[in-house]
Amino acid sequence: MKYISYKIVAILAITALSGCSDASLDKLPQDQISSSTFWTNETEARLALTACYKYIDLSISLYYDTAYDDAASDNAYAQYPWEGPATDLGAGNINASLERGYKVRYTAIRQFNYFLDNVGKTPMNEDLKKRFIAEAKVLRAMTYFELARNFGAVPLLKNLYSDPIETAVIPTPEADVIAFVLSELTSVADQLPVNYAGGKNNETGRITTGAAWAIKARVELQYGKYSEAAASAKHVMGMGYNLFRVSALSAKDVESDYSNFLTFANVAEKEKFYKGMASYEQQFWANNENNSEVVLAVQKITNSSYEFGNSLNTLFLPNDTGGWSSITPTVELVNAYWDKNGNPFTPPTAAQRASNYNNGAPNAAYYDEFKNRDTRLYASILFPSNPWDNFDSGYVFQWGKGGNNNSKTGYNFRKVVDPASLSNTWDGAQDIQLIRYAEILLTYAEAKNEASGPDATIYAALNDIRDRAGMPAVDPIVYGTKVKLRELIRNERRIELAGEGQRFHDIRRWNIASSVMKTIYDITNGKAQERTWEDKFIKMPYPQSAIDHNPNLKDAQAAKGY
């Protein structure tokens, strides 16, 4: 069951705040909130705060879900430009005509500031009021973090302005915005509960102390504050989160036949593979939502109105399963999955791959490319001849090249898709996980390695992730230096978090975008998308509409090279 229904509460809040009497209509338009007649009790304050949660997914990413950020990186391709800017972002068609969430995030900040400016006068329990304020401050900090890492210098509005557009505000330097973000998170993180009980007050899905510390760690990692990021992540690691693992395999879990791709030395090794695959894949399913790995998630439900569910199944799946193939993995992502022994994978040449695929009639050499690879490849990617019996008994993915709503790269995602939601592909019930414990472990490993080099705690964090997937432990001899361990950590982060929106910013903070944002090809070596890169793409341009409203953005835009 889900507990926060953001849109419903937002409507209720506006209705309650605007009032229904003739007198109130004389004073205020019906779509505005009256500060003089609202804020009279805890219920009204709770309504206003819950309305703020409408923006929680927009605070992290936009355009249905975080997967579109991956589609603007070397991990994936978005084939439909009308669904959002990811197609143009990936291609390098980046200019002020693109809207990467600038306006809607300031709409969110206005909502947060309105709440923070008014909740103090509400007669209610002071401890609960302090918690409400902490939640709103974390939501605002998340939003400013996304604005800063996307756009650089941005107007920093700490209080409500009378003009919704906030014209004539000079942008604050990026470093100062981030200093404010970290200060806010530090000041309120420990004022939040470890968890919520749910129930009549719609608590599940709200910001916890773990979520606040996790966001802080993400900010610190993004800006190279490695010692601080390691400490914040370590703090979260002591809060009782655990990686999701299935305790036992069902008959359905072992139905898919991988004998073409995997060799097992014994029964125990086979069980380890299937358990690893089920554990990794099923953590995202609706039946397992709010499990011990989830640090922060957008709550979703199926209600047949396309308002409160997610669109993951439609965006990821191919036409023969009811999907649109909106976001599809690249060959480069498929190559990033190492072998089952933990060694880097050496892919065939593009020409050899095309020859092996043999126009849809794969030869024996084709299967070699997918033999004995990382378990997460089989759980994340639909590649031609990959079985998927959890979707439908006997189903084997075959690429319909050129067909309507089929992949342009030759692959589709199966990760985060819940087979139970396939009857309504545009209204899935599974939550969208914004932060999970695996990211915390990866943040700790990367930050600790960058701060002080390899140690046993880093290997332990990485091995927890790898063991869950049925993969071997990291070899501390092979990966005994900071440089070698960095190579492994970055690849581990790429495949563990594939499709979750992290790669767009990772390639920028690692300063590798210029070497990886290359033209992408399908498995027949046909061009899927021409891509170009310029260094100014590290930061996004302000949308022209924002500059038109605020001329103070012009100089900052020029300083970014746009």
XYZ file of C-alpha atoms in Angstrom, residues 13-558:
546
model
C -4.563 21.883 0.304
C -5.486 24.435 -2.347
C -9.191 23.841 -1.743
C -8.796 24.213 1.999
C -6.578 27.241 1.706
C -8.683 29.153 -0.804
C -11.968 28.607 1.036
C -15.498 28.409 -0.344
C -17.399 31.361 1.125
C -18.304 34.523 -0.784
C -16.170 36.512 1.631
C -13.097 34.451 0.851
C -13.760 34.756 -2.878
C -13.794 38.526 -2.499
C -10.364 38.393 -0.900
C -8.512 35.805 -2.945
C -8.581 33.895 -6.249
C -9.539 30.258 -5.747
C -6.197 28.888 -6.927
C -4.141 30.795 -4.345
C -3.469 30.102 -0.688
C -4.522 32.571 1.981
C -1.904 32.946 4.695
C -4.374 34.790 6.879
C -7.016 32.058 6.986
C -4.870 28.943 6.764
C -2.153 27.649 9.128
C -4.587 27.330 12.014
C -3.824 23.748 13.075
C -1.626 20.700 12.574
C -3.883 19.192 9.914
C -3.498 22.228 7.674
C 0.265 22.315 8.173
C 0.442 18.622 7.301
C -1.584 19.216 4.135
C 0.751 22.006 3.061
C 3.854 19.910 3.712
C 2.467 16.905 1.882
C 1.755 19.159 -1.088
C 5.506 19.908 -1.108
C 6.181 16.212 -1.714
C 4.529 16.557 -5.108
C 7.933 17.800 -6.247
C 10.158 15.113 -4.719
C 10.860 13.275 -7.972
C 11.335 16.582 -9.810
C 13.893 17.532 -7.172
C 15.994 14.580 -8.316
C 15.143 14.287 -12.002
C 12.434 14.949 -14.576
C 10.476 13.511 -17.459
C 8.705 10.479 -15.968
C 11.694 9.037 -14.096
C 15.442 9.165 -13.576
C 16.107 6.825 -16.497
C 16.063 9.748 -18.913
C 19.238 11.057 -17.291
C 20.914 7.783 -18.255
C 19.611 8.265 -21.805
C 21.514 11.556 -21.939
C 24.733 9.679 -21.114
C 26.700 6.878 -22.762
C 24.538 4.288 -20.975
C 21.406 4.627 -23.056
C 19.578 6.272 -25.933
C 16.203 8.045 -25.932
C 14.640 7.704 -29.362
C 11.628 10.038 -28.966
C 12.561 13.737 -28.596
C 8.975 14.735 -27.817
C 9.149 12.841 -24.518
C 11.807 15.185 -23.122
C 15.244 16.690 -23.776
C 17.293 13.491 -23.330
C 17.501 12.858 -27.088
C 18.987 16.295 -27.749
C 21.161 16.169 -24.647
C 22.675 12.888 -25.787
C 23.244 14.149 -29.313
C 24.895 17.350 -28.125
C 22.129 19.617 -29.395
C 22.361 21.648 -26.215
C 21.251 25.272 -26.219
C 18.906 27.681 -24.458
C 15.865 26.203 -26.175
C 16.138 23.158 -23.882
C 14.287 23.129 -20.582
C 16.101 20.916 -18.097
C 13.858 21.501 -15.146
C 14.858 25.075 -14.358
C 11.356 26.526 -14.208
C 9.613 23.671 -12.423
C 12.322 23.518 -9.782
C 11.809 27.175 -8.967
C 8.093 26.481 -8.789
C 8.989 23.828 -6.220
C 11.255 26.207 -4.298
C 8.455 28.735 -4.147
C 6.243 26.040 -2.610
C 8.934 25.102 -0.073
C 9.604 28.732 0.846
C 5.903 29.409 1.264
C 5.677 26.520 3.699
C 8.797 27.524 5.622
C 7.737 31.173 5.844
C 4.346 30.294 7.320
C 4.454 27.051 9.288
C 6.075 28.741 12.275
C 2.837 30.497 13.189
C 0.789 27.281 13.236
C -0.408 26.253 16.717
C 0.740 22.634 16.952
C 3.164 20.343 18.748
C 6.580 22.030 18.601
C 8.561 18.813 18.080
C 6.337 17.853 15.163
C 6.642 21.351 13.740
C 10.428 21.061 13.938
C 10.214 17.788 12.006
C 7.975 19.343 9.355
C 10.451 22.190 8.907
C 13.312 19.700 8.592
C 11.475 17.770 5.875
C 10.817 20.927 3.865
C 14.406 22.103 4.219
C 15.717 18.783 2.904
C 13.351 18.961 -0.075
C 14.550 22.487 -0.802
C 18.204 21.502 -0.401
C 17.732 18.597 -2.825
C 16.246 20.971 -5.364
C 19.024 23.548 -5.072
C 21.589 20.775 -5.419
C 20.025 19.694 -8.703
C 19.855 23.281 -9.943
C 23.494 23.920 -9.047
C 24.979 20.766 -10.508
C 22.984 21.218 -13.698
C 23.256 24.978 -14.233
C 26.084 26.215 -12.000
C 25.331 29.645 -10.541
C 21.611 30.068 -9.855
C 19.448 32.533 -7.912
C 19.387 31.453 -4.272
C 15.974 32.298 -2.830
C 15.660 31.560 0.870
C 12.319 33.284 1.403
C 9.114 33.758 -0.537
C 9.006 36.480 -3.178
C 5.786 38.189 -4.216
C 6.567 37.595 -7.899
C 6.385 33.885 -8.850
C 8.979 34.452 -11.568
C 11.492 35.978 -9.119
C 12.793 38.439 -11.692
C 15.930 40.530 -11.241
C 17.633 38.143 -8.793
C 21.373 37.884 -9.329
C 22.612 34.270 -9.586
C 24.592 33.047 -6.592
C 27.946 31.339 -7.325
C 27.668 27.551 -7.475
C 30.019 27.036 -4.532
C 27.874 29.281 -2.340
C 24.690 27.459 -3.336
C 26.276 24.138 -2.403
C 27.554 25.575 0.881
C 23.959 26.547 1.672
C 22.715 23.074 0.690
C 25.209 21.318 2.946
C 24.549 23.719 5.804
C 20.808 23.076 5.595
C 21.235 19.308 5.449
C 23.669 19.292 8.355
C 21.384 21.421 10.509
C 18.262 19.266 10.126
C 19.368 15.705 9.283
C 19.258 14.494 12.871
C 15.879 16.122 13.542
C 14.182 13.532 11.339
C 13.005 10.039 12.343
C 14.769 6.839 11.333
C 11.531 5.571 9.780
C 7.822 6.256 9.591
C 4.973 3.971 10.512
C 2.584 4.907 7.714
C -1.074 4.768 8.627
C -3.650 7.529 8.830
C -1.202 10.425 8.581
C 0.304 9.216 5.294
C 3.876 8.996 6.571
C 5.609 6.323 4.478
C 7.704 7.901 1.744
C 8.675 11.010 3.691
C 12.233 12.182 4.285
C 14.014 10.220 7.023
C 17.272 10.960 8.780
C 18.875 8.290 6.584
C 17.608 9.994 3.430
C 18.935 13.368 4.581
C 22.380 11.940 5.322
C 22.339 10.040 2.018
C 21.547 13.215 0.091
C 24.363 14.953 1.944
C 26.758 12.167 0.924
C 25.624 12.476 -2.699
C 26.257 16.231 -2.683
C 29.681 15.822 -1.101
C 30.698 13.151 -3.600
C 29.527 15.282 -6.533
C 31.747 18.158 -5.396
C 34.827 16.143 -4.524
C 34.501 16.476 -0.749
C 35.698 12.922 -0.330
C 36.458 12.746 3.384
C 33.095 14.294 4.179
C 31.255 12.029 1.721
C 32.866 8.933 3.204
C 31.874 10.039 6.703
C 28.273 10.782 5.688
C 27.942 7.468 3.868
C 29.459 5.630 6.829
C 26.857 7.263 9.057
C 24.068 5.889 6.853
C 25.739 2.470 6.868
C 25.170 2.331 10.611
C 21.428 2.967 10.395
C 20.228 -0.569 9.728
C 19.862 -0.553 5.950
C 20.709 -3.773 4.103
C 20.877 -4.922 0.508
C 17.746 -6.758 -0.580
C 18.232 -10.514 -0.902
C 15.719 -13.246 -1.659
C 15.735 -15.909 1.024
C 14.552 -18.724 -1.246
C 14.018 -19.286 -4.955
C 10.603 -19.946 -6.437
C 9.989 -22.258 -9.383
C 9.485 -19.169 -11.546
C 12.851 -17.762 -10.485
C 14.701 -20.730 -11.977
C 12.495 -21.290 -15.014
C 14.630 -19.315 -17.474
C 17.192 -21.539 -19.176
C 20.619 -19.897 -19.352
C 22.478 -22.989 -20.530
C 23.424 -21.183 -23.760
C 25.187 -18.509 -21.732
C 26.410 -19.946 -18.446
C 28.395 -22.931 -17.277
C 28.121 -23.997 -13.640
C 30.731 -26.068 -11.841
C 28.151 -27.493 -9.457
C 24.627 -27.109 -8.098
C 25.723 -24.566 -5.490
C 27.195 -22.290 -8.160
C 23.996 -22.506 -10.175
C 21.887 -21.621 -7.141
C 24.195 -18.698 -6.387
C 23.603 -17.308 -9.874
C 19.826 -17.605 -9.726
C 19.676 -16.153 -6.218
C 21.889 -13.279 -7.270
C 19.743 -12.587 -10.289
C 16.477 -12.751 -8.339
C 17.823 -10.580 -5.530
C 19.058 -7.861 -7.855
C 16.025 -7.888 -10.146
C 13.230 -8.240 -7.618
C 14.310 -5.448 -5.277
C 12.499 -3.068 -7.667
C 9.209 -4.980 -7.792
C 6.065 -3.609 -6.159
C 5.766 -6.606 -3.826
C 9.148 -5.705 -2.347
C 8.754 -1.941 -2.098
C 9.941 -0.243 1.092
C 12.396 -3.090 1.680
C 15.518 -2.565 3.780
C 17.552 -1.328 0.798
C 15.271 1.614 0.012
C 16.553 4.892 1.430
C 14.231 7.192 -0.524
C 11.563 6.418 -3.113
C 8.712 8.122 -4.924
C 5.540 6.316 -3.905
C 3.510 4.986 -6.854
C 0.182 3.178 -7.192
C -1.885 1.752 -10.025
C -5.271 3.460 -10.220
C -6.142 3.171 -13.928
C -6.051 6.949 -14.401
C -2.344 7.258 -15.318
C -1.885 9.830 -12.550
C -0.169 8.001 -9.723
C 1.587 5.040 -11.348
C 4.952 4.961 -13.088
C 5.724 4.603 -16.769
C 8.774 2.360 -16.457
C 7.339 -0.621 -18.306
C 6.273 1.492 -21.272
C 9.563 3.367 -21.482
C 11.850 0.342 -21.215
C 10.145 -2.582 -22.903
C 9.982 -3.546 -26.598
C 6.873 -3.526 -28.735
C 6.143 -7.244 -28.367
C 5.679 -6.765 -24.600
C 3.568 -3.612 -24.892
C 6.413 -1.126 -24.516
C 7.705 1.762 -26.597
C 11.488 1.207 -26.316
C 11.749 4.877 -25.370
C 14.998 4.353 -23.453
C 17.333 1.589 -24.591
C 20.814 0.471 -23.478
C 23.837 1.173 -25.634
C 26.391 -1.369 -26.785
C 28.855 0.469 -24.541
C 26.773 -0.267 -21.449
C 26.482 -3.940 -22.410
C 30.266 -4.068 -22.793
C 30.690 -2.613 -19.287
C 29.445 -5.779 -17.558
C 32.528 -7.824 -16.683
C 32.738 -11.614 -16.627
C 31.464 -13.783 -13.789
C 34.987 -14.130 -12.383
C 35.251 -10.365 -11.950
C 37.538 -9.692 -14.915
C 36.995 -6.887 -17.451
C 35.155 -8.037 -20.562
C 36.856 -7.788 -23.942
C 34.109 -7.195 -26.516
C 34.218 -8.252 -30.155
C 34.792 -5.567 -32.748
C 31.683 -3.848 -34.074
C 32.097 -5.631 -37.397
C 32.517 -9.013 -35.731
C 29.462 -8.449 -33.533
C 27.376 -7.634 -36.600
C 28.650 -10.734 -38.376
C 27.912 -12.927 -35.357
C 24.390 -11.541 -35.049
C 23.874 -12.585 -38.664
C 20.806 -10.425 -39.346
C 18.782 -11.989 -36.549
C 19.961 -15.568 -37.014
C 22.836 -15.583 -34.487
C 25.691 -18.002 -35.066
C 27.534 -19.877 -32.326
C 30.099 -17.104 -31.907
C 27.322 -14.649 -31.074
C 26.531 -16.493 -27.848
C 30.167 -16.306 -26.764
C 29.775 -12.567 -26.213
C 27.200 -13.199 -23.491
C 28.706 -16.296 -21.893
C 29.615 -16.266 -18.224
C 29.128 -12.549 -17.655
C 28.206 -10.564 -14.553
C 24.834 -11.704 -13.206
C 23.520 -8.154 -13.397
C 23.790 -8.191 -17.192
C 21.157 -10.918 -17.454
C 18.978 -9.194 -14.832
C 19.243 -5.743 -16.426
C 19.439 -6.070 -20.215
C 17.276 -7.785 -22.805
C 19.730 -8.843 -25.506
C 18.714 -11.051 -28.457
C 18.114 -14.632 -27.257
C 17.925 -13.622 -23.573
C 15.122 -15.632 -21.886
C 12.667 -13.958 -19.518
C 10.241 -16.463 -18.072
C 9.273 -14.195 -15.191
C 7.584 -12.061 -17.839
C 6.004 -14.962 -19.688
C 6.921 -18.636 -19.737
C 8.940 -19.361 -22.840
C 9.561 -15.700 -23.693
C 12.883 -15.055 -25.433
C 13.807 -11.544 -26.545
C 14.293 -11.082 -30.274
C 15.196 -7.694 -31.648
C 12.665 -6.326 -34.136
C 15.031 -3.982 -35.938
C 13.237 -1.095 -37.584
C 9.858 -2.080 -36.211
C 7.494 0.372 -34.582
C 8.374 0.977 -30.903
C 11.385 -1.300 -31.082
C 14.882 -0.575 -29.874
C 17.250 1.383 -32.082
C 20.310 -0.137 -30.386
C 19.389 -3.831 -30.369
C 18.839 -4.018 -26.620
C 16.103 -3.166 -24.118
C 16.099 -2.718 -20.360
C 14.385 -5.268 -18.149
C 15.787 -3.821 -14.939
C 13.190 -2.153 -12.663
C 10.375 -3.596 -14.801
C 7.849 -5.465 -12.673
C 6.197 -8.345 -14.580
C 3.158 -8.000 -12.315
C 2.485 -4.558 -13.803
C 2.640 -5.584 -17.450
C -1.143 -5.601 -17.795
C -1.026 -1.813 -17.439
C 2.319 -0.716 -18.804
C 1.782 3.026 -18.361
C 0.502 2.834 -14.802
C 2.901 0.557 -12.925
C 2.611 0.123 -9.170
C 6.296 -0.162 -8.293
C 7.912 2.819 -6.579
C 10.690 4.785 -8.261
C 13.731 4.340 -6.044
C 15.683 7.579 -5.817
C 18.347 6.407 -3.375
C 19.075 2.851 -2.333
C 21.614 1.379 0.022
C 23.787 0.053 -2.816
C 24.488 3.664 -3.802
C 25.542 4.436 -0.231
C 28.046 1.568 -0.295
C 29.393 2.742 -3.651
C 29.634 6.316 -2.396
C 31.580 5.152 0.635
C 33.920 3.025 -1.489
C 34.660 5.787 -3.985
C 35.011 8.576 -1.448
C 37.181 6.551 0.939
C 39.453 5.405 -1.886
C 39.857 8.949 -3.195
C 40.472 10.318 0.293
C 42.955 7.760 1.616
C 43.376 4.844 -0.793
C 42.383 1.168 -0.546
C 41.541 -0.434 2.775
C 39.537 -3.360 4.113
C 36.381 -1.300 4.671
C 36.232 -0.403 0.980
C 36.560 -4.026 -0.097
C 33.859 -4.996 2.404
C 31.420 -2.430 0.975
C 32.077 -3.540 -2.596
C 31.916 -7.221 -1.704
C 28.503 -6.775 -0.104
C 27.167 -5.498 -3.429
C 28.942 -8.149 -5.468
C 27.939 -11.007 -3.181
C 24.270 -10.035 -3.469
C 24.595 -10.422 -7.243
C 26.376 -13.772 -6.936
C 29.712 -12.283 -7.986
C 33.136 -13.052 -6.459
C 34.870 -10.783 -3.979
C 37.256 -8.075 -5.166
C 40.846 -9.307 -5.393
C 42.820 -6.953 -3.098
C 46.061 -7.810 -4.871
C 44.846 -6.979 -8.368
C 42.984 -3.925 -7.074
C 45.472 -2.882 -4.416
C 46.256 0.633 -5.629
C 44.082 3.732 -5.670
C 44.167 3.904 -9.474
C 43.212 0.262 -10.045
C 40.543 0.321 -7.365
C 39.140 3.541 -8.841
C 38.752 1.733 -12.164
C 36.776 -1.070 -10.542
C 34.638 1.240 -8.386
C 33.636 3.389 -11.331
C 32.631 0.379 -13.383
C 30.824 -1.194 -10.441
C 28.895 2.036 -9.976
C 28.011 2.139 -13.659
C 26.505 -1.339 -13.849
C 24.958 -1.490 -10.372
C 23.130 1.816 -10.920
C 22.466 1.447 -14.657
C 19.177 3.026 -15.660
C 18.865 4.916 -12.373
C 20.017 8.328 -13.593
C 23.475 8.593 -12.012
C 25.644 8.253 -15.106
C 24.787 11.686 -16.571
C 26.488 13.429 -13.655
C 29.155 10.782 -13.022
C 30.796 11.246 -16.418
C 30.877 14.992 -15.809
C 32.340 14.924 -12.314
C 34.917 12.329 -13.409
C 35.785 14.521 -16.406
C 35.439 11.627 -18.854
C 32.445 12.849 -20.861
C 34.572 13.986 -23.787
C 35.931 10.455 -24.224
C 32.672 8.522 -23.778
C 30.001 10.684 -25.417
C 30.593 9.246 -28.863
C 28.263 8.304 -31.705
C 26.363 5.143 -30.813
C 25.728 2.145 -33.055
C 23.391 -0.826 -32.938
C 24.457 -4.461 -32.908
C 24.554 -4.581 -36.718
C 26.980 -1.626 -36.667
C 24.283 0.682 -37.975
C 24.320 4.226 -36.620
C 21.741 4.773 -33.871
C 22.584 8.382 -32.991
C 25.238 10.875 -34.027
C 26.721 12.418 -30.904
C 29.044 15.358 -30.362
C 30.605 16.788 -27.228
C 31.791 20.251 -26.217
C 33.330 21.043 -22.856
C 30.677 23.655 -22.118
C 28.166 20.797 -21.878
C 29.501 20.129 -18.365
C 26.865 22.670 -17.319
C 23.481 23.187 -18.902
C 22.413 26.548 -20.355
C 19.674 28.488 -18.640
C 16.504 28.221 -20.729
C 15.830 31.316 -22.805
C 12.517 31.813 -21.020
C 14.410 32.232 -17.729
C 16.791 34.776 -19.262
C 13.853 36.706 -20.689
C 12.407 36.981 -17.187
C 15.726 37.617 -15.449
C 18.329 39.570 -17.475
C 20.845 38.994 -14.670
C 21.308 35.483 -16.061
C 22.779 36.773 -19.330
C 26.335 37.252 -18.076
C 26.332 33.893 -16.296
C 25.071 32.253 -19.493
C 27.903 33.807 -21.494
